Coordinates of N, CA and C in Angstrom, one line a residue:
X1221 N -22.1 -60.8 38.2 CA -21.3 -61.2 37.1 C -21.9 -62.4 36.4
X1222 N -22.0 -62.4 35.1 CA -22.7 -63.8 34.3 C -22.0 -64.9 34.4
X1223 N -22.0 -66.3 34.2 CA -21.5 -67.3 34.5 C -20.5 -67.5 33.5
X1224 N -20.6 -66.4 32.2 CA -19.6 -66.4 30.7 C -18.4 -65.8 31.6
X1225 N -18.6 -65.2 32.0 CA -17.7 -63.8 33.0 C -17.0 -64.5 34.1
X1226 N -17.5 -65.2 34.9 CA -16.9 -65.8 36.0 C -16.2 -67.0 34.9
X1227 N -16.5 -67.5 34.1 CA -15.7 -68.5 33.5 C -14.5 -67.6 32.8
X1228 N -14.1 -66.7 32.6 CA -13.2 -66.0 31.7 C -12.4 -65.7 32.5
X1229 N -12.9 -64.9 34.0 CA -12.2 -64.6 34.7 C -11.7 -65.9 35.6
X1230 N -12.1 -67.0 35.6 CA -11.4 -67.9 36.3 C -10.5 -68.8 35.3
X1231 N -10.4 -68.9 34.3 CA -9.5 -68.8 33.5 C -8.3 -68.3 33.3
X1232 N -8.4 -66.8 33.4 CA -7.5 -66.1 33.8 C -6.9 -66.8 34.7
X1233 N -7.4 -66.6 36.1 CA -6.8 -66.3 38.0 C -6.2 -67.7 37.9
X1234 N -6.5 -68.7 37.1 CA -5.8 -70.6 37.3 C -4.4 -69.9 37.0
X1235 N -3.9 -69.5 36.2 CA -2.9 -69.8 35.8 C -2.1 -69.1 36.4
X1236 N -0.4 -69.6 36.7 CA 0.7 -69.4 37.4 C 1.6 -68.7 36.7
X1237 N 2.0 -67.7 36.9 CA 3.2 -67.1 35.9 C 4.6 -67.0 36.5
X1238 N 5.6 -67.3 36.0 CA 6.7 -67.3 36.3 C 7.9 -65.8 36.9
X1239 N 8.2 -66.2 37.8 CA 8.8 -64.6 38.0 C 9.1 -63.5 36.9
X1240 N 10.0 -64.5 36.1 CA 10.3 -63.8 35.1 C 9.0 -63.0 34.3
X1241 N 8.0 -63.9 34.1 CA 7.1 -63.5 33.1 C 6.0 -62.2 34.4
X1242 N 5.9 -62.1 35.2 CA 5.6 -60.9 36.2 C 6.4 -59.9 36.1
X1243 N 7.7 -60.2 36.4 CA 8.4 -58.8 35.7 C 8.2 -58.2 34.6
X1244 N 8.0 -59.2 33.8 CA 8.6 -58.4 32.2 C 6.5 -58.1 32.0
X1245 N 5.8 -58.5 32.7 CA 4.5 -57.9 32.9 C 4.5 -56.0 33.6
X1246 N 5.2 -56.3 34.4 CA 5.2 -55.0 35.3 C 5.8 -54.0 34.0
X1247 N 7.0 -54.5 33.6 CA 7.4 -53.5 32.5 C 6.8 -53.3 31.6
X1248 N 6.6 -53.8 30.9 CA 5.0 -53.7 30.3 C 4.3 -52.7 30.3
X1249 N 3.3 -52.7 31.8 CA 2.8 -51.8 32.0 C 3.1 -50.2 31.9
X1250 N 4.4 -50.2 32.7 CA 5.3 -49.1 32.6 C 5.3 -48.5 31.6
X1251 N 5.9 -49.1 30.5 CA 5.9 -48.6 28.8 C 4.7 -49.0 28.4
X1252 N 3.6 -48.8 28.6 CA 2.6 -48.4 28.0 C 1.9 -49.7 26.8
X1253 N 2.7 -50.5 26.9 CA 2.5 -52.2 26.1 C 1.7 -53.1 27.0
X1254 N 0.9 -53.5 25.8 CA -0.1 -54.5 26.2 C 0.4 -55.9 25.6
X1255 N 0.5 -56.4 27.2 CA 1.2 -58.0 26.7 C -0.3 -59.0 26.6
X1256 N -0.1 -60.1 26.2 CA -1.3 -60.9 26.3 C -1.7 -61.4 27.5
X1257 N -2.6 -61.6 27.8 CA -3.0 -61.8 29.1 C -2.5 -63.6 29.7
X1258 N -2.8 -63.8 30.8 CA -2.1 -65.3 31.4 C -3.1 -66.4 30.9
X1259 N -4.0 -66.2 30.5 CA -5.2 -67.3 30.5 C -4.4 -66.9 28.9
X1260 N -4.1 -66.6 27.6 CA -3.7 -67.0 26.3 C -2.0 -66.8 26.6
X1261 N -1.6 -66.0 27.3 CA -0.2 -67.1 27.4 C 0.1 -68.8 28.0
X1262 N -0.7 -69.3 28.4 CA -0.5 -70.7 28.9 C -1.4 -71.3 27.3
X1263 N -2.4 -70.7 26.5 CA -2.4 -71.3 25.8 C -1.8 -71.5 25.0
X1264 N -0.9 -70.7 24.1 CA 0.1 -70.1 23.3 C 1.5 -71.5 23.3
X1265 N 1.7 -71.7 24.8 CA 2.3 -72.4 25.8 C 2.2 -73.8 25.1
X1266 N 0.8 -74.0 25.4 CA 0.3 -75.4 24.9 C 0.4 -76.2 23.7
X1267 N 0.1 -74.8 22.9 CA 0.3 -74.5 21.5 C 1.9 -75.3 21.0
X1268 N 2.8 -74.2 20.9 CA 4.6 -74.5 21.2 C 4.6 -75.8 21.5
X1269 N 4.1 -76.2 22.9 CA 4.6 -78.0 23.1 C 3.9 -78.6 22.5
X1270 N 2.5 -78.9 22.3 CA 1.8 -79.9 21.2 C 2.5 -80.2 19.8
X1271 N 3.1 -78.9 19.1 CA 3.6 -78.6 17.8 C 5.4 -79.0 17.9
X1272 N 5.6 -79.3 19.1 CA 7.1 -79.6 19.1 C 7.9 -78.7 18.6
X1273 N 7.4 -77.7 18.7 CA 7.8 -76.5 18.0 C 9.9 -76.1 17.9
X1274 N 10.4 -76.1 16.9 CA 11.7 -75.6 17.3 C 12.3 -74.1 16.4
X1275 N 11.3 -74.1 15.7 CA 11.9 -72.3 15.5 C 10.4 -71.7 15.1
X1276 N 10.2 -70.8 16.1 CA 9.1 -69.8 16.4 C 9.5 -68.2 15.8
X1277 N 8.9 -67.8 14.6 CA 8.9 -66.2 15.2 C 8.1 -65.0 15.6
X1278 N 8.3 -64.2 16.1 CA 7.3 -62.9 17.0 C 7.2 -62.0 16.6
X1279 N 6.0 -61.2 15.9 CA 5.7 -59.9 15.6 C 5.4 -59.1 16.8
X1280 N 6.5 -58.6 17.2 CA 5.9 -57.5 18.5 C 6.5 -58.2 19.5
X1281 N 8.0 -57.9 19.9 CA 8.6 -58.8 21.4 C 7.9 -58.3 22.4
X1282 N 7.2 -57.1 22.5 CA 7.0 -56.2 23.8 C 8.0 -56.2 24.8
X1283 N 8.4 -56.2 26.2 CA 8.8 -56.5 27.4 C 9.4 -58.0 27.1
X1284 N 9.0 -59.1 26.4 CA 9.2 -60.4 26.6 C 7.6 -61.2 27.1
X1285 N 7.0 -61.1 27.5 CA 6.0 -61.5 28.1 C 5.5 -62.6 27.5
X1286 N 4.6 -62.8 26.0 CA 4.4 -64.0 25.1 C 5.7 -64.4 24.4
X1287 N 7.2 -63.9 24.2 CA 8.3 -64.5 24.3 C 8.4 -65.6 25.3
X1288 N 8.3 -65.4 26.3 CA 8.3 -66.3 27.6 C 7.5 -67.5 27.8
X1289 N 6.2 -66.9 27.5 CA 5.2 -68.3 27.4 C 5.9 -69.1 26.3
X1290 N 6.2 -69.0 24.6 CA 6.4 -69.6 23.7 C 7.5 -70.7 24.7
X1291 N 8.4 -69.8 24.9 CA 10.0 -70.6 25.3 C 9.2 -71.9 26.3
X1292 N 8.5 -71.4 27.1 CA 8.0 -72.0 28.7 C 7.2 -73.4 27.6
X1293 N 6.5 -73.5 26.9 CA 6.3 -74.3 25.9 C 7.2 -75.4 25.1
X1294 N 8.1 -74.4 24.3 CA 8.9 -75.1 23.3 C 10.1 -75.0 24.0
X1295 N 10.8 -75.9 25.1 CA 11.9 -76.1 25.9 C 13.2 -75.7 24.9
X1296 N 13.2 -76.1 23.8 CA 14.5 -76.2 22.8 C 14.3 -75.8 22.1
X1297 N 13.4 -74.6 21.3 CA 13.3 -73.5 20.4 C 14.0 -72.4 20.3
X1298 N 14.1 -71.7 19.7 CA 14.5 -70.7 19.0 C 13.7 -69.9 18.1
X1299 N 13.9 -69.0 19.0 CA 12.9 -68.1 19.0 C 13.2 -66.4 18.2
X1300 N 12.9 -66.2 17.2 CA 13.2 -64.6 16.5 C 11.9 -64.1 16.3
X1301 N 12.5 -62.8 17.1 CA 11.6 -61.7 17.9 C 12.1 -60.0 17.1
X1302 N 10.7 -59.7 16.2 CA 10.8 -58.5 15.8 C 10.0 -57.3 16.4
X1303 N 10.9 -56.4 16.4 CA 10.1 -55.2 16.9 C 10.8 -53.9 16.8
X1304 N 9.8 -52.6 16.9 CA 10.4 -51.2 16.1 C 10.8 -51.0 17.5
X1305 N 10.6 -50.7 18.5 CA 11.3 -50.4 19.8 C 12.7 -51.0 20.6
X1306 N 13.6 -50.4 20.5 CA 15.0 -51.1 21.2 C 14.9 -51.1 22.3
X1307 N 13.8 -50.3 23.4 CA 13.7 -50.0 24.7 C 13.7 -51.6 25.2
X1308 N 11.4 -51.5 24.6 CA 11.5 -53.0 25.0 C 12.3 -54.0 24.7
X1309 N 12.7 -53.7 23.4 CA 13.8 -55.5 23.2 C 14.7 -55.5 24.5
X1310 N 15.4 -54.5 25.0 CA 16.0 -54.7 26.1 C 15.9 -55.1 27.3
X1311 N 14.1 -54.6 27.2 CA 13.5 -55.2 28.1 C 13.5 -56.4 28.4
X1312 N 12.8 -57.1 27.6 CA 12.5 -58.3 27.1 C 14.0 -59.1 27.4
X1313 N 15.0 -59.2 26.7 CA 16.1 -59.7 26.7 C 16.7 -60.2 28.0
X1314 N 16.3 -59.2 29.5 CA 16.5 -59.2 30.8 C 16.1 -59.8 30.9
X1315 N 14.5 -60.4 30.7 CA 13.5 -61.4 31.0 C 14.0 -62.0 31.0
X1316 N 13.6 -62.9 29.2 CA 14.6 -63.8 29.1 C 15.9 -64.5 29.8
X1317 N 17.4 -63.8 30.4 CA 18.2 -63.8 30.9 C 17.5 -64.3 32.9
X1318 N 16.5 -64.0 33.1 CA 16.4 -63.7 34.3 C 15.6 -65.2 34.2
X1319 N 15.0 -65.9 33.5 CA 14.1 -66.8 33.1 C 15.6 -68.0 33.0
X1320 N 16.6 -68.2 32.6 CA 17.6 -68.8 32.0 C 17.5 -69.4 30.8
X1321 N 17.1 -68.5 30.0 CA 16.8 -68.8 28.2 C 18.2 -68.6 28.1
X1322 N 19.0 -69.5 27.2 CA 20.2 -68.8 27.1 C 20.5 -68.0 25.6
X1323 N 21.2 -67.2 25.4 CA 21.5 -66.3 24.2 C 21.0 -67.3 22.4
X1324 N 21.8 -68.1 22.5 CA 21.9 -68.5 21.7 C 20.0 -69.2 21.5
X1325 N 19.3 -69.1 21.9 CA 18.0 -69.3 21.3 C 17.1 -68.5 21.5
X1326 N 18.0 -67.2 21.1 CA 17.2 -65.5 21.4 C 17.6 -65.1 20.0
X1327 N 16.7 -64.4 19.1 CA 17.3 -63.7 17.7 C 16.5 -62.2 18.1
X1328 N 16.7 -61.1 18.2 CA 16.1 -60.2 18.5 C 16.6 -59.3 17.2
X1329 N 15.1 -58.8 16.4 CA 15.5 -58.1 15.5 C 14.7 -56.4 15.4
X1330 N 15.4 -55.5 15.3 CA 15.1 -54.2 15.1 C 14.6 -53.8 14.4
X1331 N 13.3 -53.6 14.1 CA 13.0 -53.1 12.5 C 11.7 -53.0 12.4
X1332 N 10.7 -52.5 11.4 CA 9.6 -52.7 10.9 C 9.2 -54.2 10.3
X1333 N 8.7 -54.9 11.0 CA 7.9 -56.3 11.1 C 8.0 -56.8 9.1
X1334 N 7.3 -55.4 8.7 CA 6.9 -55.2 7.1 C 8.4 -55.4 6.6
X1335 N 9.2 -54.5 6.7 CA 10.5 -55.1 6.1 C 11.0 -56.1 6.2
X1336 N 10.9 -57.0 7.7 CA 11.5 -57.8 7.9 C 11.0 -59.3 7.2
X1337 N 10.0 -59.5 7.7 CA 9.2 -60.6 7.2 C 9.5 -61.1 5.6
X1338 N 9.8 -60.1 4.9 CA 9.3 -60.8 3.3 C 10.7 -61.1 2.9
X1339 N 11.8 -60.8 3.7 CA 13.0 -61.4 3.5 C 13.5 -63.0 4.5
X1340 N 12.5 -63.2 5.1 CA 12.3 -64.5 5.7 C 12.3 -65.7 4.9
X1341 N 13.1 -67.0 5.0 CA 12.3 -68.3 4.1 C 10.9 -68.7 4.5
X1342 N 10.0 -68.8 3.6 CA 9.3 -69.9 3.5 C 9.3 -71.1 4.0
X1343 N 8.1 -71.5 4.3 CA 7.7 -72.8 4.8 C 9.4 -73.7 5.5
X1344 N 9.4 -72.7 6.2 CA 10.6 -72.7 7.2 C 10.7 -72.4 9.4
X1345 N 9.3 -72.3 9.6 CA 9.3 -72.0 10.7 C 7.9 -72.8 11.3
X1346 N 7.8 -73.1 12.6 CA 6.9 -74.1 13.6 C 5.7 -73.2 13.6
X1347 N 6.3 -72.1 14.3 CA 5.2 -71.1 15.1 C 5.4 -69.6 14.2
X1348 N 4.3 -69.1 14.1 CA 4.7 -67.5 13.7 C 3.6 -67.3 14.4
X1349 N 3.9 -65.8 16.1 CA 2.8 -65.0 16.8 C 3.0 -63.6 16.1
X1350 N 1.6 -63.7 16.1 CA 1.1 -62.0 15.5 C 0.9 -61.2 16.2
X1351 N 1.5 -60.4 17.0 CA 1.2 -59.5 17.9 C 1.7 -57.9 17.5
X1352 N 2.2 -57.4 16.6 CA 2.7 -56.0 16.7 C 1.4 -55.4 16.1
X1353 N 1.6 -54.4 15.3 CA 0.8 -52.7 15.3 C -0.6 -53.8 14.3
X1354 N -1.9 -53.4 15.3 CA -3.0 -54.0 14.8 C -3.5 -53.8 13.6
X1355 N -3.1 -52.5 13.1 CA -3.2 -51.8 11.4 C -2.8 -52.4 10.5
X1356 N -1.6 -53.4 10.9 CA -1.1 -54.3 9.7 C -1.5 -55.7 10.2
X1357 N -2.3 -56.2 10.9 CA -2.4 -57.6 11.5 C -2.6 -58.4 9.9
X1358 N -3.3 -58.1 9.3 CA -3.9 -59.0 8.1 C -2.3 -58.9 7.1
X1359 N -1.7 -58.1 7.0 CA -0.4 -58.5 6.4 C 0.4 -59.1 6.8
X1360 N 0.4 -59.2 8.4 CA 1.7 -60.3 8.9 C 0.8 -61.5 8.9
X1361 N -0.6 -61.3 9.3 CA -0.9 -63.2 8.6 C -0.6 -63.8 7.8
X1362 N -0.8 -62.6 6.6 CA -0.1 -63.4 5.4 C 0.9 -63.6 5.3
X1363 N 1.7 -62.6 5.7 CA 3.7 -63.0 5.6 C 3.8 -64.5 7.3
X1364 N 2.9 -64.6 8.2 CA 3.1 -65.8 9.1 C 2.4 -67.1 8.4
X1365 N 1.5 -67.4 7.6 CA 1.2 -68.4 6.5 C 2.0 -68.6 5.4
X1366 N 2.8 -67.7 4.8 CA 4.2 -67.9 3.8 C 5.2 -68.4 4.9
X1367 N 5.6 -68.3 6.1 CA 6.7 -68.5 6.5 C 6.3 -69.8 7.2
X1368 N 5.5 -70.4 8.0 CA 5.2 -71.9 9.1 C 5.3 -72.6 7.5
X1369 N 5.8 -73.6 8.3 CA 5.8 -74.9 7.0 C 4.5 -75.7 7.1
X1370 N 4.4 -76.6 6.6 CA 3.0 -77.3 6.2 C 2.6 -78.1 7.8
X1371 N 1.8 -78.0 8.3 CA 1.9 -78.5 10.1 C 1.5 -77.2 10.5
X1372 N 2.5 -75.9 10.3 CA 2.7 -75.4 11.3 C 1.4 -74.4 11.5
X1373 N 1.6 -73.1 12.2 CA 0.6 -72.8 13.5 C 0.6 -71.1 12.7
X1374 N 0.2 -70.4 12.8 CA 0.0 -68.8 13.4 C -1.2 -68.6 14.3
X1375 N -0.6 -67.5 15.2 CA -1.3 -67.7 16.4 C -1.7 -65.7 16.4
X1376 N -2.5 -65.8 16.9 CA -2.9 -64.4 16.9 C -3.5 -63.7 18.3
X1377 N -3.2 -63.4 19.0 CA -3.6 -62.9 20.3 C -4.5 -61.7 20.1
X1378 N -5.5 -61.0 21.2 CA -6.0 -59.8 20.8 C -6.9 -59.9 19.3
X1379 N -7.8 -61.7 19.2 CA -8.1 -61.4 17.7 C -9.7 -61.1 18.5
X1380 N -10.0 -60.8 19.4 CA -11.5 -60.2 20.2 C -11.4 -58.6 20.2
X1381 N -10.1 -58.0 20.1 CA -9.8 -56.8 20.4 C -10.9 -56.2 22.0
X1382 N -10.5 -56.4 22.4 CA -11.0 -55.6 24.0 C -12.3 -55.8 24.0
X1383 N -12.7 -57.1 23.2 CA -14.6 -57.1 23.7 C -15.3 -56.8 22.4
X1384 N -14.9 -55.9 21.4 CA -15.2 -54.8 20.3 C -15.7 -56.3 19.1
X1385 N -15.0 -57.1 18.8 CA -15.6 -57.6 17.1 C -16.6 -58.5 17.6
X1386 N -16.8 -58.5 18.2 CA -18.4 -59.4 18.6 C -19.6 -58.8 18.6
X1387 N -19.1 -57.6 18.7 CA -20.0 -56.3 19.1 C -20.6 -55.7 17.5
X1388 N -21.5 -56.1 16.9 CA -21.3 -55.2 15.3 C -21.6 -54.0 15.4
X1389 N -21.8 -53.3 16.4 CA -21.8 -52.0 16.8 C -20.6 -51.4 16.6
X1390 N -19.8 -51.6 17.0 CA -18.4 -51.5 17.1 C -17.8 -51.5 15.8
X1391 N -17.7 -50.4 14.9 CA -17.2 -49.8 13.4 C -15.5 -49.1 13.2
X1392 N -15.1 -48.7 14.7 CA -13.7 -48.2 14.7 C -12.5 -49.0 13.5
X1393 N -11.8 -48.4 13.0 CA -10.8 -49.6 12.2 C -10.0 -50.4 12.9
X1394 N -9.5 -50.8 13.9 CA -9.0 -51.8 14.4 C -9.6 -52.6 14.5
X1395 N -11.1 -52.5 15.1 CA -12.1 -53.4 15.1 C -12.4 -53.8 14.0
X1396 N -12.6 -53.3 13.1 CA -12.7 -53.6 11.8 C -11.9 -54.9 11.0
X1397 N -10.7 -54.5 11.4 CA -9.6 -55.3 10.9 C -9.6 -56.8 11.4
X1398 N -9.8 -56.8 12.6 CA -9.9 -58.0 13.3 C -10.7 -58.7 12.9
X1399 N -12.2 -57.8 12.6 CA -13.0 -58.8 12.6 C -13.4 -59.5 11.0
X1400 N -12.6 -58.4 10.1 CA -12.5 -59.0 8.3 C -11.6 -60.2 8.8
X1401 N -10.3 -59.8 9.2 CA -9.3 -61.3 9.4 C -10.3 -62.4 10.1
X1402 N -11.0 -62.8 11.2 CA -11.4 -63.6 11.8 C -12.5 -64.5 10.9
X1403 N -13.4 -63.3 9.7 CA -14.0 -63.8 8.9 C -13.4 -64.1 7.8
X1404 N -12.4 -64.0 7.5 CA -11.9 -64.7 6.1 C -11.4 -66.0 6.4
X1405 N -10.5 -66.2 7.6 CA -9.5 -66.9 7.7 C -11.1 -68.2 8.2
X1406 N -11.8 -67.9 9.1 CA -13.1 -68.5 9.5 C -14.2 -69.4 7.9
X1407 N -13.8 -68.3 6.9 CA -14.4 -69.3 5.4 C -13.2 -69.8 4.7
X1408 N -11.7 -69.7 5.2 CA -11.3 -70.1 4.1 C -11.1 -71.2 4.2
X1409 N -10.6 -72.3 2.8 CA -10.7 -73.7 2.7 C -8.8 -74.1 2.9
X1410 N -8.1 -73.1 2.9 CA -7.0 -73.4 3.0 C -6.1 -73.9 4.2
X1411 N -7.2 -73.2 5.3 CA -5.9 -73.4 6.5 C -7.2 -74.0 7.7
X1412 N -7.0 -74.0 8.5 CA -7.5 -75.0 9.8 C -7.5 -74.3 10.8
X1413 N -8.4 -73.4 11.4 CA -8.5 -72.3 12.4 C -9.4 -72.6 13.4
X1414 N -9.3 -72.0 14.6 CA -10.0 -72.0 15.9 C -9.8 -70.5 16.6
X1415 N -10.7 -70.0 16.9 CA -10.8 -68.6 17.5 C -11.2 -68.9 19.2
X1416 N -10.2 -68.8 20.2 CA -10.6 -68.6 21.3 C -10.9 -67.7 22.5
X1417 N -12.0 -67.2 22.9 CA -12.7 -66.2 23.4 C -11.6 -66.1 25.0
X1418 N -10.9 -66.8 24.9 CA -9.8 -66.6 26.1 C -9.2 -65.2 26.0
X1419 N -8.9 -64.7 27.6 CA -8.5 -63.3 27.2 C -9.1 -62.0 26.3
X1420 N -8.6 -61.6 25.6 CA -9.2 -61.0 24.3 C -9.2 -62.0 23.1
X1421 N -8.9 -62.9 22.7 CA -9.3 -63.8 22.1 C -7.9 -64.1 21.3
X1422 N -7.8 -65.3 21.0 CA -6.9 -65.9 20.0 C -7.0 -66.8 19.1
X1423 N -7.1 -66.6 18.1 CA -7.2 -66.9 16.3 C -5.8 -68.0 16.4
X1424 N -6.0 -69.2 15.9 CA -5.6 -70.3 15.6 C -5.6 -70.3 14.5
X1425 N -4.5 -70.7 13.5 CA -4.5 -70.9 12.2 C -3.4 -71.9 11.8
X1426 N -3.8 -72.8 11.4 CA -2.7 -74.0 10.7 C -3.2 -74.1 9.5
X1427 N -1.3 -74.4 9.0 CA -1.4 -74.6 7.7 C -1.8 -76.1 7.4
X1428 N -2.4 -77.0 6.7 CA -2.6 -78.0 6.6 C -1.4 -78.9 6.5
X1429 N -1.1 -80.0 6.4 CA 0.2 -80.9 6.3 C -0.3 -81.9 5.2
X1430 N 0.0 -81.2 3.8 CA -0.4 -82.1 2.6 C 0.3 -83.4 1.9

C-alpha cells in the first residue's frame, strides 16, 4: 500500500463513531445508501463547531449518518433535512432519538430537494450539506450559496466521487459533474473553497463575510 493510502486509511480507522452514528451506518448499508465515510464525518463535525453553526440544512438525510456528525458538531443547531425517501427519514429520525437530539432541532422534510430549496430564505442559514442525487449536485450548490448567509459554509461530500475526478480517464457523467463543480467553484473569485481528498473527497465552500 503507498504511504498516500496508508495516510487515507489511517484517517479513516482514528476516528470514533458514536453508537448511534454505527447504527444508522448499518442501516445505511441495508437500504442500499451511501453515507459519508468517518474520516469526513468528523470533518463536517469540525466544520459545524468552528462556524458556531445554529441552523444547518441537508440535501439527502440518508439513515441520519452526516445528520449526526453536523448535530455532534453544532451542540445547539437545528438542523432541516431533505429527502425523496420516507423509509430513510424514519430511519434517520431513530438515530437521532437514539443519539438524544431532541425533536424540536429535527425539521425533516419530504420532497424533491429541487422543489424544496428555492422556497427557502436567503442568506439565512450557517451550514448547507450537499449530499442527495449526484445529477443535480451543481444545482443544489447553487440553491446552498443562495441560502448560507455571508460567513457561512457549503459543504459537499463525495466531491472525489469513488477515486473517478482525479482520474481524466474517467468520462462517465457523474464524474463529469463533480469534476466541472470542483473546477468552477476552484476559479471562482466569489467564494473561498478547499477540496479535501479525505474519504471520497469534500469541497469546502464559503461565502465571503463582506
Amino acid at each position: 500500500m503507498s504511504e498516500h493510502n496508508l495516510n487515507w486509511k489511517y484517517a479513516g480507522d482514528v476516528v470514533v463513531e458514536s453508537a448511534a452514528m454505527l447504527t444508522a451506518r448499518a442501516h445505511a448499508h441495508e437500504l442500499g445508501v451511501e453515507p459519508i465515510s468517518p474520516a469526513i464525518g468528523a470533518q463536517i463535525a469540525v466544520v459545524a463547531a468552528a462556524t458556531r453553526a445554529e441552523s444547518i440544512v441537508e440535501v439527502g438525510t440518508g439513515t441520519g449518518v452526516s445528520g449526526l456528525w453536523l448535530l455532534r458538531g453544532a451542540t445547539s443547531a437545528v438542523l432541516t433535512s431533505i429527502d425523496t425517501e420516507i423509509v430513510h427519514q424514519q430511519q434517520a429520525r431513530a438515530a437521532f432519538t437514539e443519539a438524544g437530539i431532541t425533536t424540536n432541532r429535527i425539521r425533516l422534510i419530504t420532497g424533491s430537494a429541487l422543489d424544496v430549496l428555492p422556497r427557502m430564505n436567503e442568506n439565512s442559514y450557517d451550514l448547507v450539506l450537499v449530499d442527495g442525487d449526484p445529477g443535480s449536485v451543481i444545482e443544489y450548490v447553487e440553491h446552498g450559496l443562495r441560502l448560507v448567509r455571508p460567513g457561512g459554509t457549503v459543504l459537499v461530500p463525495h466531491a472525489l466521487w469513488r477515486g473517478r475526478v482525479a482520474d481524466p480517464a474517467q468520462r462517465d457523467e457523474t464524474t463529469g459533474l463533480f469534476r466541472s463543480l470542483v473546477q468552477e467553484i476552484s476559479a471562482s473569485d466569489a467564494v473561498v473553497s478547499a477540496l479535501s481528498p479525505a474519504g471520497d473527497g469534500l469541497l469546502q465552500i464559503t461565502k465571503p463575510n463582506l
